[in-house]
mmCIF file of C-alpha atoms in Angstrom:
data_model
loop_
_atom_site.group_PDB
_atom_site.id
_atom_site.type_symbol
_atom_site.label_atom_id
_atom_site.label_comp_id
_atom_site.label_asym_id
_atom_site.label_seq_id
_atom_site.Cartn_x
_atom_site.Cartn_y
_atom_site.Cartn_z
ATOM 1 C CA UNK A 324 83.707 139.490 122.161
ATOM 2 C CA UNK A 325 80.353 138.875 123.826
ATOM 3 C CA UNK A 326 80.326 140.208 127.411
ATOM 4 C CA UNK A 327 84.122 140.457 127.597
ATOM 5 C CA UNK A 328 85.646 143.039 129.917
ATOM 6 C CA UNK A 329 88.328 144.910 127.985
ATOM 7 C CA UNK A 330 91.027 147.475 128.658
ATOM 8 C CA UNK A 331 92.422 149.554 125.792
ATOM 9 C CA UNK A 332 95.367 151.851 126.452
ATOM 10 C CA UNK A 333 95.931 154.927 124.330
ATOM 11 C CA UNK A 334 92.242 154.887 123.505
ATOM 12 C CA UNK A 335 91.721 158.630 123.446
ATOM 13 C CA UNK A 336 92.230 158.891 119.705
ATOM 14 C CA UNK A 337 93.319 157.126 116.529
ATOM 15 C CA UNK A 338 93.561 153.361 116.502
ATOM 16 C CA UNK A 339 92.835 153.043 120.226
ATOM 17 C CA UNK A 340 89.528 154.852 119.891
ATOM 18 C CA UNK A 341 88.574 152.760 116.862
ATOM 19 C CA UNK A 342 89.454 149.560 118.757
ATOM 20 C CA UNK A 343 87.317 150.528 121.748
ATOM 21 C CA UNK A 344 84.349 151.285 119.484
ATOM 22 C CA UNK A 345 84.814 148.043 117.546
ATOM 23 C CA UNK A 346 84.816 146.022 120.764
ATOM 24 C CA UNK A 347 81.545 147.643 121.808
ATOM 25 C CA UNK A 348 79.992 146.989 118.426
ATOM 26 C CA UNK A 349 80.942 143.315 118.734
ATOM 27 C CA UNK A 350 79.187 142.856 122.069
ATOM 28 C CA UNK A 351 81.850 143.540 124.673
ATOM 29 C CA UNK A 352 80.422 143.864 128.151
ATOM 30 C CA UNK A 353 82.590 146.824 129.094
ATOM 31 C CA UNK A 354 85.547 148.778 127.747
ATOM 32 C CA UNK A 355 87.900 150.626 130.078
ATOM 33 C CA UNK A 356 89.377 153.541 128.152
ATOM 34 C CA UNK A 357 92.892 154.379 129.336
ATOM 35 C CA UNK A 358 94.621 157.531 128.178
ATOM 36 C CA UNK A 359 96.673 160.401 129.541
ATOM 37 C CA UNK A 360 94.246 162.961 128.082
ATOM 38 C CA UNK A 361 90.957 163.160 130.046
ATOM 39 C CA UNK A 362 89.148 165.161 127.357
ATOM 40 C CA UNK A 363 89.704 162.750 124.499
ATOM 41 C CA UNK A 364 89.492 159.716 126.788
ATOM 42 C CA UNK A 365 86.051 160.679 128.034
ATOM 43 C CA UNK A 366 84.962 161.338 124.456
ATOM 44 C CA UNK A 367 85.944 157.786 123.562
ATOM 45 C CA UNK A 368 84.063 156.414 126.571
ATOM 46 C CA UNK A 369 80.944 158.228 125.368
ATOM 47 C CA UNK A 370 81.361 156.713 121.906
ATOM 48 C CA UNK A 371 81.729 153.244 123.429
ATOM 49 C CA UNK A 372 78.491 153.675 125.368
ATOM 50 C CA UNK A 373 76.758 154.854 122.216
ATOM 51 C CA UNK A 374 77.948 151.660 120.514
ATOM 52 C CA UNK A 375 76.283 149.540 123.203
ATOM 53 C CA UNK A 376 78.859 148.652 125.867
ATOM 54 C CA UNK A 377 79.483 149.904 129.365
ATOM 55 C CA UNK A 378 82.494 152.185 129.530
ATOM 56 C CA UNK A 379 84.671 154.101 131.936
ATOM 57 C CA UNK A 380 87.685 156.330 131.524
ATOM 58 C CA UNK A 381 90.848 156.047 133.619
ATOM 59 C CA UNK A 382 93.534 158.716 133.346
ATOM 60 C CA UNK A 383 96.738 156.708 132.975
ATOM 61 C CA UNK A 384 100.391 157.692 132.745
ATOM 62 C CA UNK A 385 102.286 154.732 131.336
ATOM 63 C CA UNK A 386 105.572 156.102 132.663
ATOM 64 C CA UNK A 387 104.363 155.625 136.249
ATOM 65 C CA UNK A 388 104.050 152.088 137.612
ATOM 66 C CA UNK A 389 101.446 153.030 140.236
ATOM 67 C CA UNK A 390 99.236 154.620 137.581
ATOM 68 C CA UNK A 391 99.295 151.432 135.519
ATOM 69 C CA UNK A 392 98.530 149.266 138.531
ATOM 70 C CA UNK A 393 95.571 151.461 139.440
ATOM 71 C CA UNK A 394 94.235 151.135 135.882
ATOM 72 C CA UNK A 395 94.376 147.351 136.006
ATOM 73 C CA UNK A 396 93.185 146.856 139.582
ATOM 74 C CA UNK A 397 90.491 149.513 139.185
ATOM 75 C CA UNK A 398 89.090 147.862 136.059
ATOM 76 C CA UNK A 399 88.981 144.479 137.790
ATOM 77 C CA UNK A 400 87.226 145.980 140.823
ATOM 78 C CA UNK A 401 84.671 147.858 138.771
ATOM 79 C CA UNK A 402 83.713 145.055 136.407
ATOM 80 C CA UNK A 403 84.586 141.895 138.333
ATOM 81 C CA UNK A 404 87.594 140.845 136.281
ATOM 82 C CA UNK A 405 89.489 141.360 133.029
ATOM 83 C CA UNK A 406 89.211 139.321 129.839
ATOM 84 C CA UNK A 407 91.126 141.390 127.273
ATOM 85 C CA UNK A 408 94.079 143.765 127.519
ATOM 86 C CA UNK A 409 95.016 145.805 124.466
ATOM 87 C CA UNK A 410 98.378 147.501 124.892
ATOM 88 C CA UNK A 411 97.779 150.046 122.158
ATOM 89 C CA UNK A 412 99.373 153.220 123.559
ATOM 90 C CA UNK A 413 102.538 154.417 121.898
ATOM 91 C CA UNK A 414 104.559 157.519 121.125
ATOM 92 C CA UNK A 415 107.191 158.455 118.572
ATOM 93 C CA UNK A 416 110.416 160.387 119.021
ATOM 94 C CA UNK A 417 109.121 163.461 117.195
ATOM 95 C CA UNK A 418 106.520 163.970 119.928
ATOM 96 C CA UNK A 419 109.376 165.170 122.142
ATOM 97 C CA UNK A 420 112.169 166.250 119.774
ATOM 98 C CA UNK A 421 112.579 167.954 116.420
ATOM 99 C CA UNK A 422 114.269 165.946 113.669
ATOM 100 C CA UNK A 423 115.600 163.220 115.980
ATOM 101 C CA UNK A 424 118.311 160.875 114.801
ATOM 102 C CA UNK A 425 120.717 158.372 116.314
ATOM 103 C CA UNK A 426 123.298 161.115 116.748
ATOM 104 C CA UNK A 427 121.038 163.959 117.893
ATOM 105 C CA UNK A 428 118.423 162.230 120.051
ATOM 106 C CA UNK A 429 118.527 163.203 123.721
ATOM 107 C CA UNK A 430 118.803 160.379 126.234
ATOM 108 C CA UNK A 431 115.676 161.634 128.014
ATOM 109 C CA UNK A 432 113.611 161.249 124.844
ATOM 110 C CA UNK A 433 114.892 157.703 124.299
ATOM 111 C CA UNK A 434 113.958 156.786 127.872
ATOM 112 C CA UNK A 435 110.481 158.311 127.607
ATOM 113 C CA UNK A 436 109.643 156.527 124.349
ATOM 114 C CA UNK A 437 110.791 153.210 125.806
ATOM 115 C CA UNK A 438 108.931 153.843 129.057
ATOM 116 C CA UNK A 439 105.632 154.270 127.224
ATOM 117 C CA UNK A 440 106.034 151.890 124.289
ATOM 118 C CA UNK A 441 107.712 148.949 125.988
ATOM 119 C CA UNK A 442 108.109 149.199 129.764
ATOM 120 C CA UNK A 443 104.533 150.405 130.206
ATOM 121 C CA UNK A 444 103.328 147.504 128.074
ATOM 122 C CA UNK A 445 105.260 145.019 130.186
ATOM 123 C CA UNK A 446 103.916 146.496 133.429
ATOM 124 C CA UNK A 447 100.317 146.459 132.197
ATOM 125 C CA UNK A 448 100.784 142.828 131.200
ATOM 126 C CA UNK A 449 102.417 141.981 134.519
ATOM 127 C CA UNK A 450 99.608 143.525 136.567
ATOM 128 C CA UNK A 451 96.817 142.149 134.363
ATOM 129 C CA UNK A 452 98.129 138.586 134.104
ATOM 130 C CA UNK A 453 96.643 137.294 137.391
ATOM 131 C CA UNK A 454 93.181 138.573 136.425
ATOM 132 C CA UNK A 455 93.442 137.278 132.867
ATOM 133 C CA UNK A 456 94.478 133.823 134.087
ATOM 134 C CA UNK A 457 91.275 133.648 136.122
ATOM 135 C CA UNK A 458 89.073 134.609 133.193
ATOM 136 C CA UNK A 459 86.769 131.982 131.701
ATOM 137 C CA UNK A 460 85.946 134.056 128.599
ATOM 138 C CA UNK A 461 88.920 133.364 126.331
ATOM 139 C CA UNK A 462 91.433 135.792 127.854
ATOM 140 C CA UNK A 463 93.790 137.535 125.459
ATOM 141 C CA UNK A 464 96.437 140.239 125.267
ATOM 142 C CA UNK A 465 96.924 142.181 122.052
ATOM 143 C CA UNK A 466 99.986 144.401 121.649
ATOM 144 C CA UNK A 467 100.633 147.289 119.280
ATOM 145 C CA UNK A 468 103.714 146.617 117.206
ATOM 146 C CA UNK A 469 104.601 148.304 113.939
ATOM 147 C CA UNK A 470 106.279 147.664 110.609
ATOM 148 C CA UNK A 471 109.014 149.698 112.309
ATOM 149 C CA UNK A 472 109.661 146.686 114.530
ATOM 150 C CA UNK A 473 110.468 144.613 111.450
ATOM 151 C CA UNK A 474 112.407 147.080 109.315
ATOM 152 C CA UNK A 475 114.312 150.286 109.895
ATOM 153 C CA UNK A 476 113.296 153.901 109.353
ATOM 154 C CA UNK A 477 115.327 157.054 109.736
ATOM 155 C CA UNK A 478 114.236 159.782 112.115
ATOM 156 C CA UNK A 479 112.723 157.728 114.948
ATOM 157 C CA UNK A 480 115.400 155.444 116.433
ATOM 158 C CA UNK A 481 113.749 154.980 119.827
ATOM 159 C CA UNK A 482 110.373 154.198 118.272
ATOM 160 C CA UNK A 483 111.858 151.662 115.866
ATOM 161 C CA UNK A 484 113.870 149.948 118.613
ATOM 162 C CA UNK A 485 110.953 149.878 121.047
ATOM 163 C CA UNK A 486 108.635 148.311 118.481
ATOM 164 C CA UNK A 487 111.174 145.578 117.819
ATOM 165 C CA UNK A 488 111.053 144.947 121.551
ATOM 166 C CA UNK A 489 107.246 144.747 121.482
ATOM 167 C CA UNK A 490 107.403 141.886 118.997
ATOM 168 C CA UNK A 491 109.784 139.929 121.235
ATOM 169 C CA UNK A 492 107.817 140.767 124.386
ATOM 170 C CA UNK A 493 104.716 139.392 122.658
ATOM 171 C CA UNK A 494 106.463 136.077 122.066
ATOM 172 C CA UNK A 495 107.804 135.880 125.613
ATOM 173 C CA UNK A 496 104.363 136.674 127.034
ATOM 174 C CA UNK A 497 102.711 134.027 124.869
ATOM 175 C CA UNK A 498 105.197 131.421 126.097
ATOM 176 C CA UNK A 499 104.898 132.323 129.775
ATOM 177 C CA UNK A 500 101.105 132.629 129.949
ATOM 178 C CA UNK A 501 100.243 129.638 127.769
ATOM 179 C CA UNK A 502 97.905 127.879 127.656
ATOM 180 C CA UNK A 503 95.614 130.054 129.763
ATOM 181 C CA UNK A 504 96.150 133.440 128.098
ATOM 182 C CA UNK A 505 96.924 134.136 124.452
ATOM 183 C CA UNK A 506 99.123 137.076 123.380
ATOM 184 C CA UNK A 507 99.440 138.405 119.842
ATOM 185 C CA UNK A 508 100.642 141.565 118.148
ATOM 186 C CA UNK A 509 99.457 143.748 115.263
ATOM 187 C CA UNK A 510 101.978 145.660 113.161
ATOM 188 C CA UNK A 511 100.467 148.554 111.203
ATOM 189 C CA UNK A 512 102.039 150.399 108.321
ATOM 190 C CA UNK A 513 101.240 154.071 107.856
ATOM 191 C CA UNK A 514 97.792 154.635 109.363
ATOM 192 C CA UNK A 515 95.953 157.944 109.259
ATOM 193 C CA UNK A 516 96.115 158.806 112.966
ATOM 194 C CA UNK A 517 96.958 161.963 114.923
ATOM 195 C CA UNK A 518 100.370 160.501 115.851
ATOM 196 C CA UNK A 519 101.216 159.781 112.207
ATOM 197 C CA UNK A 520 100.077 163.249 111.193
ATOM 198 C CA UNK A 521 102.244 164.842 113.899
ATOM 199 C CA UNK A 522 105.277 162.860 112.669
ATOM 200 C CA UNK A 523 104.609 163.878 109.077
ATOM 201 C CA UNK A 524 103.924 167.517 109.946
ATOM 202 C CA UNK A 525 107.147 167.740 111.966
ATOM 203 C CA UNK A 526 109.228 167.046 108.867
ATOM 204 C CA UNK A 527 110.711 169.906 106.830
ATOM 205 C CA UNK A 528 108.830 168.601 103.780
ATOM 206 C CA UNK A 529 105.682 166.899 105.051
ATOM 207 C CA UNK A 530 104.425 166.022 101.579
ATOM 208 C CA UNK A 531 107.647 164.227 100.749
ATOM 209 C CA UNK A 532 107.552 162.309 104.037
ATOM 210 C CA UNK A 533 103.958 161.180 103.466
ATOM 211 C CA UNK A 534 104.853 160.048 99.957
ATOM 212 C CA UNK A 535 107.863 158.172 101.334
ATOM 213 C CA UNK A 536 105.826 156.501 104.072
ATOM 214 C CA UNK A 537 103.140 155.257 101.687
ATOM 215 C CA UNK A 538 105.272 154.649 98.583
ATOM 216 C CA UNK A 539 105.848 150.996 99.481
ATOM 217 C CA UNK A 540 102.162 150.312 100.106
ATOM 218 C CA UNK A 541 100.826 148.012 97.402
ATOM 219 C CA UNK A 542 97.452 149.449 98.359
ATOM 220 C CA UNK A 543 98.413 153.051 97.531
ATOM 221 C CA UNK A 544 97.113 154.986 100.530
ATOM 222 C CA UNK A 545 97.317 155.265 104.292
ATOM 223 C CA UNK A 546 95.421 152.686 106.290
ATOM 224 C CA UNK A 547 92.397 153.630 108.377
ATOM 225 C CA UNK A 548 92.033 153.130 112.145
ATOM 226 C CA UNK A 549 88.846 151.096 111.657
ATOM 227 C CA UNK A 550 90.732 148.629 109.445
ATOM 228 C CA UNK A 551 93.250 148.048 112.234
ATOM 229 C CA UNK A 552 90.467 147.833 114.807
ATOM 230 C CA UNK A 553 88.865 144.905 113.003
ATOM 231 C CA UNK A 554 92.147 142.984 113.100
ATOM 232 C CA UNK A 555 92.597 143.724 116.795
ATOM 233 C CA UNK A 556 89.045 142.583 117.532
ATOM 234 C CA UNK A 557 89.776 139.323 115.720
ATOM 235 C CA UNK A 558 92.941 138.763 117.778
ATOM 236 C CA UNK A 559 91.070 139.567 121.001
ATOM 237 C CA UNK A 560 88.129 137.323 120.170
ATOM 238 C CA UNK A 561 87.534 133.594 120.297
ATOM 239 C CA UNK A 562 87.776 133.520 116.484
ATOM 240 C CA UNK A 563 91.579 133.488 116.887
ATOM 241 C CA UNK A 564 91.561 130.842 119.624
ATOM 242 C CA UNK A 565 94.426 128.800 118.080
ATOM 243 C CA UNK A 566 96.735 131.787 117.601
ATOM 244 C CA UNK A 567 99.327 133.017 120.087
ATOM 245 C CA UNK A 568 102.776 134.574 119.890
ATOM 246 C CA UNK A 569 102.319 135.933 116.387
ATOM 247 C CA UNK A 570 102.840 139.409 114.950
ATOM 248 C CA UNK A 571 100.544 140.210 112.055
ATOM 249 C CA UNK A 572 101.289 142.910 109.511
ATOM 250 C CA UNK A 573 98.521 145.254 108.441
ATOM 251 C CA UNK A 574 100.642 147.421 106.180
ATOM 252 C CA UNK A 575 99.042 147.634 102.745
ATOM 253 C CA UNK A 576 101.593 145.120 101.445
ATOM 254 C CA UNK A 577 104.603 147.262 102.348
ATOM 255 C CA UNK A 578 106.859 144.519 103.649
ATOM 256 C CA UNK A 579 105.846 142.086 100.923
ATOM 257 C CA UNK A 580 108.432 143.731 98.694
ATOM 258 C CA UNK A 581 109.858 147.014 100.067
ATOM 259 C CA UNK A 582 109.797 148.463 96.606
ATOM 260 C CA UNK A 583 108.389 151.917 95.925
ATOM 261 C CA UNK A 584 105.671 153.137 93.607
#
């Protein structure tokens, strides 16, 4: 990661914050923190600086094309280019609706989840691609998938469908940008993040939902954001230089069997 200029979306908390800090710890030159929340985004930027990298925060709304373009172009102007794009930002149906299901989910919620999780990712990739193709420091894109993109869950139909799309977008991006830019995807299981806690807390029986979400983990707990961050740093770094178009599970062994403990 030495001296690489990186953008991390959704970096105001959870996995995005851990990724930004991990990049700094591994010698990144600068990390642009993108998030819709200025308070948490600026906090992450301060943590990145404390870890040894330059940092800036850009308020970004992934439902607005112009906001995404300004993030990408602004980062390139400020730091002279872009070497790594991490499309980490994501939302789940329960952020906008109570007890969503295929039959009850409002069309507006479906559209908003897809706008952030998939369309926003495509637009960030589209706008960043010209800068990444000019990079001479091992340019890479890393996308946030999910086990939900590989298997189904009740109660979040838009999230599950959008994450399946992320996995396919990763492959298409890898094909189109090869050999200049690599693109890979990480697919977490249940990770202890604010978004996961909000999903769990929104359920009528939060304890039962947490047990359900971790019951298939062969490692019997939630994952930690720093564990995911180390995988993302590997995929963004030159250590993974012969990898592109892949989606890697980091799920405590959940999809190795889909049994329950």
